């Protein structure tokens, strides 16, 4: 049977991802279920979420967690198109809970414990769904297979036609929802549910890196895969502060005597703020106002290196190194040239990188606009973060 949802360039079919994370991880052990363990700078489930959140075709994500793990969700950074559902005692019940929470035409069902899934595995499943009603990645069995009993080989098993199943497993949403309604009992995965309901399932090429954390030794294997995967990110920042009364401005951590000061809740270091925002942008972790709300009195008059240090620490915690920073200050006055070297030195110190990777420059706006009229200073910055092989 062909997929019932045809591709339409005007109205492309929508795709949801269900990430099942409600298991207890008994074989992996530890104080919390395996998907809540931290490896390579963040929880297993956060790694998995990030992979699906950055996939351009996925418009809806449901993370299914156990009721007793609900508070752990607060430790996650959820993308805006994600929601939470509560799972059940069996994997199939967790999947059903996710299926009941989505609307999309197609659904990808994925184990949170497969936190190293390469994006091209997701692509292969989605491509297969253009013509199939169900598709899943798998690897052919390459080792010889035996049967055994009491430590003795009792026979050999033909390995031809045997595959090791992986996720994400992709389906036409309505078909797998119907299948779960009647055929889910005792199933290991959703392909089994689909086949029992009479669906054809296309096999696509899996990937050896798409391991499922199952035993304690798998944490180190997964961490190594995540740490050696190269991830290069670029973030940009933009900020403006208005001039007011005062006798100096703080710019990129340097105090410059001036006939006016910059207004702001903190020390109004517009250069440092924009670099901070560029780092949060590269990390996809919001912006400076979200981490340090202007409504919070504790940041009144605060030195802005507090904010930049926080962004740098977050980058390191997520396994990134800051590779390069370029900041442009836009103002007629004060003149930046004489203090640019001091600014680079201070910024390099906070960023923890060589000064040769730090650029601070300035431009006027030809007396045009608010910066040209001397009403304030604007700043923009770009940072590059690297995780993995190249760092
Ligand atoms: N009731 C369940 C059981 C499993 N899962 C999820 O299904 C995926 C694959 O299951 P498995 O590796 O078997 O996880 P656990 O059931 O947690 O492991 P164990 O059998 O060792 O307890 C995991 O991401 C797990 O969190 C789930 O959401 N709900
Ligand atoms: C869904 C699955 O990951 C496919 O390989 C697997 O069936 C679920 O986990 P389990 O180890 O079989 O319990």
Coordinates of C-alpha atoms and ligand atoms in Angstrom, one line a residue:
X1 CA 0.0 0.0 0.0
X2 CA 1.3 3.5 -0.9
X3 CA 1.6 6.2 1.7
X4 CA -1.8 7.9 1.9
X5 CA -0.3 11.4 2.3
X6 CA 1.1 12.6 -1.0
X7 CA 3.8 15.3 -1.1
X8 CA 2.5 18.7 -2.0
X9 CA 5.0 21.5 -2.6
X10 CA 2.4 24.1 -1.5
X11 CA 1.4 22.3 1.7
X12 CA 4.3 20.0 2.6
X13 CA 3.2 17.3 5.1
X14 CA 4.0 18.1 8.7
X15 CA 6.3 15.9 10.9
X16 CA 6.2 15.4 14.6
X17 CA 8.8 13.7 16.7
X18 CA 8.0 11.7 19.8
X19 CA 10.9 11.2 22.1
X20 CA 10.2 8.5 24.7
X21 CA 12.0 9.0 27.9
X22 CA 9.7 7.4 30.5
X23 CA 11.7 4.2 31.1
X24 CA 13.4 3.4 34.4
X25 CA 16.8 2.4 32.8
X26 CA 17.2 -0.6 35.1
X27 CA 19.9 -2.3 33.0
X28 CA 22.0 0.9 33.0
X29 CA 21.6 1.5 36.7
X30 CA 22.5 4.7 38.6
X31 CA 20.6 7.0 40.8
X32 CA 18.3 8.4 38.1
X33 CA 17.1 6.7 34.9
X34 CA 19.8 6.6 32.1
X35 CA 18.2 9.4 30.0
X36 CA 18.7 11.9 32.9
X37 CA 22.4 11.0 33.3
X38 CA 24.8 13.8 32.3
X39 CA 27.3 13.0 29.6
X40 CA 29.4 15.4 27.4
X41 CA 28.1 18.4 29.2
X42 CA 24.4 17.8 29.5
X43 CA 21.7 15.2 30.1
X44 CA 21.3 12.3 27.6
X45 CA 17.7 13.5 26.9
X46 CA 18.9 17.1 26.3
X47 CA 21.4 15.8 23.6
X48 CA 18.5 13.8 22.0
X49 CA 16.1 16.8 22.1
X50 CA 18.8 19.1 20.6
X51 CA 19.3 16.8 17.6
X52 CA 15.5 16.7 16.8
X53 CA 15.0 20.4 17.7
X54 CA 17.6 21.5 15.0
X55 CA 16.0 19.3 12.3
X56 CA 14.4 21.6 9.8
X57 CA 11.5 19.3 8.8
X58 CA 10.3 18.6 12.4
X59 CA 7.6 21.0 13.4
X60 CA 6.4 19.5 16.6
X61 CA 8.2 17.5 19.4
X62 CA 6.6 15.7 22.3
X63 CA 8.9 14.5 25.1
X64 CA 7.3 11.7 27.0
X65 CA 8.5 11.4 30.6
X66 CA 7.5 9.4 33.6
X67 CA 5.2 11.1 36.1
X68 CA 7.9 10.7 38.8
X69 CA 10.5 12.4 36.6
X70 CA 8.2 15.5 35.8
X71 CA 10.3 17.8 37.9
X72 CA 13.5 16.9 36.0
X73 CA 12.0 18.5 32.9
X74 CA 12.8 21.9 34.6
X75 CA 16.5 21.1 34.1
X76 CA 16.0 21.0 30.3
X77 CA 16.1 23.7 27.7
X78 CA 13.0 22.9 25.6
X79 CA 12.7 24.2 22.1
X80 CA 9.6 26.4 21.5
X81 CA 7.8 23.7 19.5
X82 CA 8.2 21.0 22.2
X83 CA 5.6 19.8 24.7
X84 CA 5.6 17.2 27.5
X85 CA 3.4 14.1 27.8
X86 CA 3.4 11.6 30.7
X87 CA 4.4 8.1 29.8
X88 CA 3.3 4.7 31.1
X89 CA 4.7 1.5 32.6
X90 CA 5.4 -0.1 29.1
X91 CA 7.2 1.6 26.2
X92 CA 4.1 1.2 24.0
X93 CA 2.0 3.1 26.6
X94 CA 4.5 5.9 26.5
X95 CA 4.4 6.0 22.7
X96 CA 0.6 6.1 22.8
X97 CA 0.6 9.0 25.2
X98 CA 2.9 10.9 22.7
X99 CA 0.7 9.9 19.8
X100 CA -2.3 11.3 21.5
X101 CA -0.5 14.7 21.9
X102 CA 0.4 15.3 18.3
X103 CA -1.4 16.5 15.1
X104 CA 1.2 16.2 12.4
X105 CA 0.8 14.0 9.2
X106 CA 3.9 12.0 10.0
X107 CA 5.5 10.9 13.2
X108 CA 9.0 9.8 14.1
X109 CA 9.2 7.8 17.3
X110 CA 12.6 7.8 18.9
X111 CA 14.2 6.5 22.1
X112 CA 15.6 9.3 24.3
X113 CA 18.4 6.7 25.1
X114 CA 19.6 7.0 21.4
X115 CA 21.3 10.4 22.0
X116 CA 23.9 10.1 19.2
X117 CA 21.5 9.6 16.3
X118 CA 23.1 11.2 13.2
X119 CA 20.8 13.7 11.4
X120 CA 21.1 11.8 8.2
X121 CA 19.5 8.8 9.7
X122 CA 16.5 11.0 10.4
X123 CA 16.6 12.2 6.8
X124 CA 16.7 8.7 5.4
X125 CA 13.6 7.7 7.4
X126 CA 11.7 10.9 6.3
X127 CA 12.7 10.4 2.6
X128 CA 11.4 6.8 2.7
X129 CA 8.1 8.1 4.1
X130 CA 7.5 10.0 0.8
X131 CA 6.5 6.6 -0.7
X132 CA 6.1 4.3 2.3
X133 CA 3.6 4.3 5.2
X134 CA 6.3 3.2 7.6
X135 CA 10.1 3.2 7.6
X136 CA 12.8 2.5 10.2
X137 CA 16.6 2.4 10.3
X138 CA 18.4 -0.9 10.9
X139 CA 21.8 -2.5 10.5
X140 CA 22.3 -5.9 9.0
X141 CA 23.8 -8.4 11.5
X142 CA 27.4 -8.9 10.5
X143 CA 28.6 -11.4 13.2
X144 CA 28.0 -15.1 13.0
X145 CA 25.0 -16.1 15.1
X146 CA 24.9 -19.2 17.3
X147 CA 22.3 -20.6 19.6
X148 CA 23.6 -21.7 23.0
X149 CA 22.6 -23.3 26.3
X150 CA 24.5 -23.6 29.6
X151 CA 27.6 -22.1 28.0
X152 CA 27.7 -24.5 25.1
X153 CA 27.1 -23.7 21.4
X154 CA 24.1 -25.7 20.4
X155 CA 23.8 -24.6 16.8
X156 CA 24.2 -21.9 14.2
X157 CA 21.6 -19.4 13.0
X158 CA 21.5 -18.0 9.5
X159 CA 22.3 -14.3 9.8
X160 CA 21.0 -13.5 6.3
X161 CA 17.8 -11.4 6.6
X162 CA 18.5 -10.5 10.2
X163 CA 18.7 -6.8 11.2
X164 CA 19.4 -4.8 14.4
X165 CA 16.5 -2.4 14.8
X166 CA 17.1 1.3 15.6
X167 CA 15.0 4.4 16.0
X168 CA 13.6 6.9 14.9
X169 CA 10.9 4.7 13.4
X170 CA 8.6 6.8 11.1
X171 CA 5.0 6.4 10.3
X172 CA 1.9 8.0 8.9
X173 CA 0.5 9.3 12.2
X174 CA -3.1 8.1 11.9
X175 CA -2.0 4.6 10.8
X176 CA 0.3 4.0 13.8
X177 CA -2.2 5.6 16.2
X178 CA -4.8 3.1 15.0
X179 CA -2.3 0.2 15.2
X180 CA -1.4 1.2 18.8
X181 CA -5.1 1.1 19.7
X182 CA -5.3 -2.6 18.9
X183 CA -1.9 -4.3 18.4
X184 CA 0.5 -2.8 21.0
X185 CA 0.5 -5.5 23.7
X186 CA 3.9 -6.9 24.5
X187 CA 5.7 -5.1 21.6
X188 CA 9.4 -4.2 21.7
X189 CA 9.0 -1.3 19.3
X190 CA 6.6 0.4 17.0
X191 CA 7.6 -1.5 13.9
X192 CA 6.3 -4.6 15.6
X193 CA 3.1 -2.8 16.4
X194 CA 2.8 -1.6 12.8
X195 CA 3.5 -5.1 11.3
X196 CA 0.9 -6.7 13.5
X197 CA -1.6 -4.2 12.2
X198 CA -0.7 -5.2 8.6
X199 CA 1.5 -2.3 7.7
X200 CA 4.5 -2.6 5.4
X201 CA 7.7 -1.2 6.9
X202 CA 10.6 -0.1 4.7
X203 CA 14.1 -0.6 6.1
X204 CA 16.6 2.3 5.7
X205 CA 20.3 2.3 6.5
X206 CA 20.9 2.7 10.2
X207 CA 24.2 3.9 11.7
X208 CA 26.6 2.2 14.2
X209 CA 26.8 5.5 16.1
X210 CA 23.1 5.4 16.8
X211 CA 23.6 3.2 19.8
X212 CA 21.0 2.9 22.5
X213 CA 22.4 3.4 26.0
X214 CA 21.4 0.2 27.7
X215 CA 24.2 -0.9 30.1
X216 CA 26.6 1.2 32.2
X217 CA 29.4 0.8 29.6
X218 CA 27.3 2.5 27.0
X219 CA 27.5 5.9 28.8
X220 CA 31.3 6.2 28.0
X221 CA 30.7 5.0 24.4
X222 CA 28.0 7.6 23.9
X223 CA 30.0 10.4 25.6
X224 CA 32.9 9.7 23.2
X225 CA 30.7 9.8 20.2
X226 CA 29.2 13.1 21.3
X227 CA 32.5 14.6 22.2
X228 CA 34.2 13.7 19.0
X229 CA 31.3 15.0 16.8
X230 CA 32.4 18.3 15.4
X231 CA 29.8 21.0 16.0
X232 CA 30.6 24.5 14.8
X233 CA 28.2 27.3 15.8
X234 CA 28.0 31.0 14.9
X235 CA 26.1 33.4 17.1
X236 CA 25.4 37.1 16.6
X237 CA 24.4 39.8 19.0
X238 CA 23.2 43.3 18.8
X239 CA 22.6 45.9 21.6
X240 CA 22.0 49.6 22.0
X241 CA 22.3 51.8 25.1
X242 CA 21.3 55.5 25.3
X243 CA 23.5 58.3 26.5
X244 CA 22.6 60.1 29.8
X245 CA 24.4 61.9 32.5
X246 CA 27.8 60.7 33.6
X247 CA 31.5 61.1 33.2
X248 CA 32.5 57.8 31.6
X249 CA 31.3 54.8 29.6
X250 CA 32.2 51.1 30.1
X251 CA 32.9 49.5 26.7
X252 CA 34.2 45.9 26.4
X253 CA 35.3 46.0 30.0
X254 CA 37.3 49.2 29.7
X255 CA 36.4 52.5 31.5
X256 CA 36.6 55.4 29.1
X257 CA 36.3 59.0 30.5
X258 CA 33.6 60.8 28.5
X259 CA 31.3 63.8 28.9
X260 CA 28.3 61.5 29.1
X261 CA 27.5 58.0 30.5
X262 CA 25.5 55.1 29.0
X263 CA 22.2 54.4 30.7
X264 CA 21.2 50.9 31.6
X265 CA 20.2 48.6 34.5
X266 CA 23.7 47.3 34.8
X267 CA 26.9 49.2 34.0
X268 CA 25.5 49.4 30.4
X269 CA 28.6 47.9 28.7
X270 CA 26.9 47.6 25.3
X271 CA 30.0 45.8 23.8
X272 CA 30.1 43.2 26.5
X273 CA 26.3 42.7 26.3
X274 CA 26.3 42.1 22.6
X275 CA 29.1 39.5 22.9
X276 CA 27.2 37.8 25.7
X277 CA 24.1 37.6 23.5
X278 CA 26.1 36.3 20.6
X279 CA 27.3 33.4 22.8
X280 CA 23.8 32.6 24.0
X281 CA 22.7 32.8 20.4
X282 CA 25.3 30.3 19.3
X283 CA 24.2 28.0 22.1
X284 CA 20.5 28.5 21.4
X285 CA 20.1 29.4 25.0
X286 CA 18.0 32.6 24.9
X287 CA 19.4 36.0 25.6
X288 CA 20.9 38.1 28.3
X289 CA 17.5 39.4 29.5
X290 CA 16.3 35.9 30.0
X291 CA 19.3 34.9 32.2
X292 CA 19.6 38.3 34.0
X293 CA 16.1 40.0 34.0
X294 CA 16.3 43.8 34.1
X295 CA 13.4 43.6 36.6
X296 CA 15.7 41.8 39.1
X297 CA 17.2 44.5 41.5
X298 CA 20.4 42.4 42.1
X299 CA 21.7 43.3 38.6
X300 CA 21.3 47.1 39.2
X301 CA 24.7 48.6 38.4
X302 CA 26.3 45.2 38.0
X303 CA 29.6 44.8 36.2
X304 CA 28.8 43.2 32.9
X305 CA 31.6 40.7 33.1
X306 CA 29.2 38.7 35.4
X307 CA 27.0 38.2 32.3
X308 CA 29.8 37.3 29.9
X309 CA 31.4 34.9 32.5
X310 CA 28.0 33.2 32.8
X311 CA 27.7 32.8 29.0
X312 CA 31.3 31.5 28.8
X313 CA 30.6 29.0 31.6
X314 CA 27.5 27.8 29.9
X315 CA 29.4 27.3 26.6
X316 CA 32.0 25.2 28.4
X317 CA 29.4 23.2 30.3
X318 CA 27.8 22.3 26.9
X319 CA 31.2 21.2 25.7
X320 CA 32.0 24.2 23.5
X321 CA 35.2 26.2 23.1
X322 CA 35.1 29.8 22.1
X323 CA 37.1 30.0 18.9
X324 CA 36.7 33.6 17.8
X325 CA 34.9 36.8 18.6
X326 CA 34.4 40.0 16.5
X327 CA 32.7 43.0 18.0
X328 CA 31.9 46.3 16.2
X329 CA 31.0 49.4 18.3
X330 CA 29.0 52.0 16.4
X331 CA 29.4 55.5 17.7
X332 CA 30.8 58.9 16.8
X333 CA 32.3 59.4 20.3
X334 CA 34.2 58.3 22.3
X335 CA 37.0 57.4 19.9
X336 CA 37.6 53.7 20.2
X337 CA 40.9 53.4 18.3
X338 CA 43.1 54.4 21.3
X339 CA 41.4 51.9 23.7
X340 CA 40.8 49.0 21.3
X341 CA 43.9 47.1 22.3
X342 CA 42.9 47.4 26.0
X343 CA 39.4 46.2 25.1
X344 CA 40.8 43.1 23.2
X345 CA 43.0 42.3 26.2
X346 CA 40.1 42.4 28.7
X347 CA 37.7 40.5 26.4
X348 CA 40.3 37.8 25.7
X349 CA 40.8 37.4 29.4
X350 CA 37.1 36.8 30.1
X351 CA 36.6 34.6 27.0
X352 CA 39.7 32.6 28.0
X353 CA 41.2 32.7 24.5
X354 CA 44.2 34.2 22.8
X355 CA 44.0 37.9 22.0
X356 CA 44.6 36.9 18.3
X357 CA 41.1 35.4 18.3
X358 CA 39.5 38.6 19.6
X359 CA 38.6 41.6 17.5
X360 CA 37.2 44.9 18.7
X361 CA 36.7 47.6 16.1
X362 CA 34.5 50.6 15.6
X363 CA 32.7 52.6 13.0
X364 CA 30.7 55.8 12.9
X365 CA 27.3 55.9 11.2
X366 CA 28.3 59.0 9.2
X367 CA 26.4 61.2 11.6
X368 CA 23.2 59.4 10.5
X369 CA 20.6 57.9 12.8
X370 CA 20.6 57.8 16.6
X371 CA 24.3 56.9 16.8
X372 CA 25.2 59.6 14.3
X373 CA 23.3 62.2 16.4
X374 CA 25.2 61.0 19.5
X375 CA 22.1 59.7 21.3
X376 CA 23.6 56.3 22.1
X377 CA 26.0 53.6 21.2
X378 CA 25.1 50.4 19.3
X379 CA 27.2 47.3 19.1
X380 CA 27.1 44.1 17.1
X381 CA 29.2 40.9 17.6
X382 CA 29.7 37.5 16.0
X383 CA 31.2 34.6 17.9
X384 CA 32.2 31.1 16.7
X385 CA 32.0 28.2 19.1
X386 CA 33.4 24.7 18.4
X387 CA 32.8 21.4 20.0
X388 CA 34.5 18.2 19.0
X389 CA 37.2 17.2 16.6
X390 CA 38.2 20.7 15.5
X391 CA 38.5 22.1 19.0
Ligands
LIG1 N1 7.7 2.6 30.0 C1 8.7 3.0 29.2 C2 9.8 2.2 28.9 C3 10.8 2.7 28.0 N2 10.6 4.0 27.6 C4 11.7 4.6 26.7 O1 12.0 3.8 25.6 C5 13.3 3.9 25.2 C6 13.9 2.5 25.0 O2 13.7 1.6 26.1 P1 14.8 0.9 26.9 O3 16.1 1.1 26.4 O4 14.3 -0.5 27.1 O5 14.7 1.7 28.3 P2 14.3 1.3 29.7 O6 13.0 0.6 29.7 O7 14.4 2.6 30.5 O8 15.5 0.3 30.1 P3 15.5 -0.9 31.1 O9 14.7 -2.0 30.3 O10 16.9 -1.2 31.3 O11 14.8 -0.5 32.4 C7 14.0 4.6 26.4 O12 14.4 5.9 25.9 C8 13.0 4.7 27.5 O13 13.1 5.8 28.3 C9 9.5 4.8 27.9 O14 9.4 5.9 27.4 N3 8.5 4.2 28.7
LIG2 C1 12.8 0.4 20.1 C2 14.2 -0.2 20.2 O1 15.2 0.7 20.5 C3 14.6 -0.8 18.9 O2 15.9 -1.3 18.9 C4 14.2 -1.3 21.3 O3 13.3 -2.3 20.9 C5 13.7 -0.8 22.7 O4 14.4 -1.3 23.7 P1 14.7 -2.8 24.3 O5 16.2 -2.7 24.6 O6 14.3 -3.7 23.3 O7 13.9 -2.8 25.6

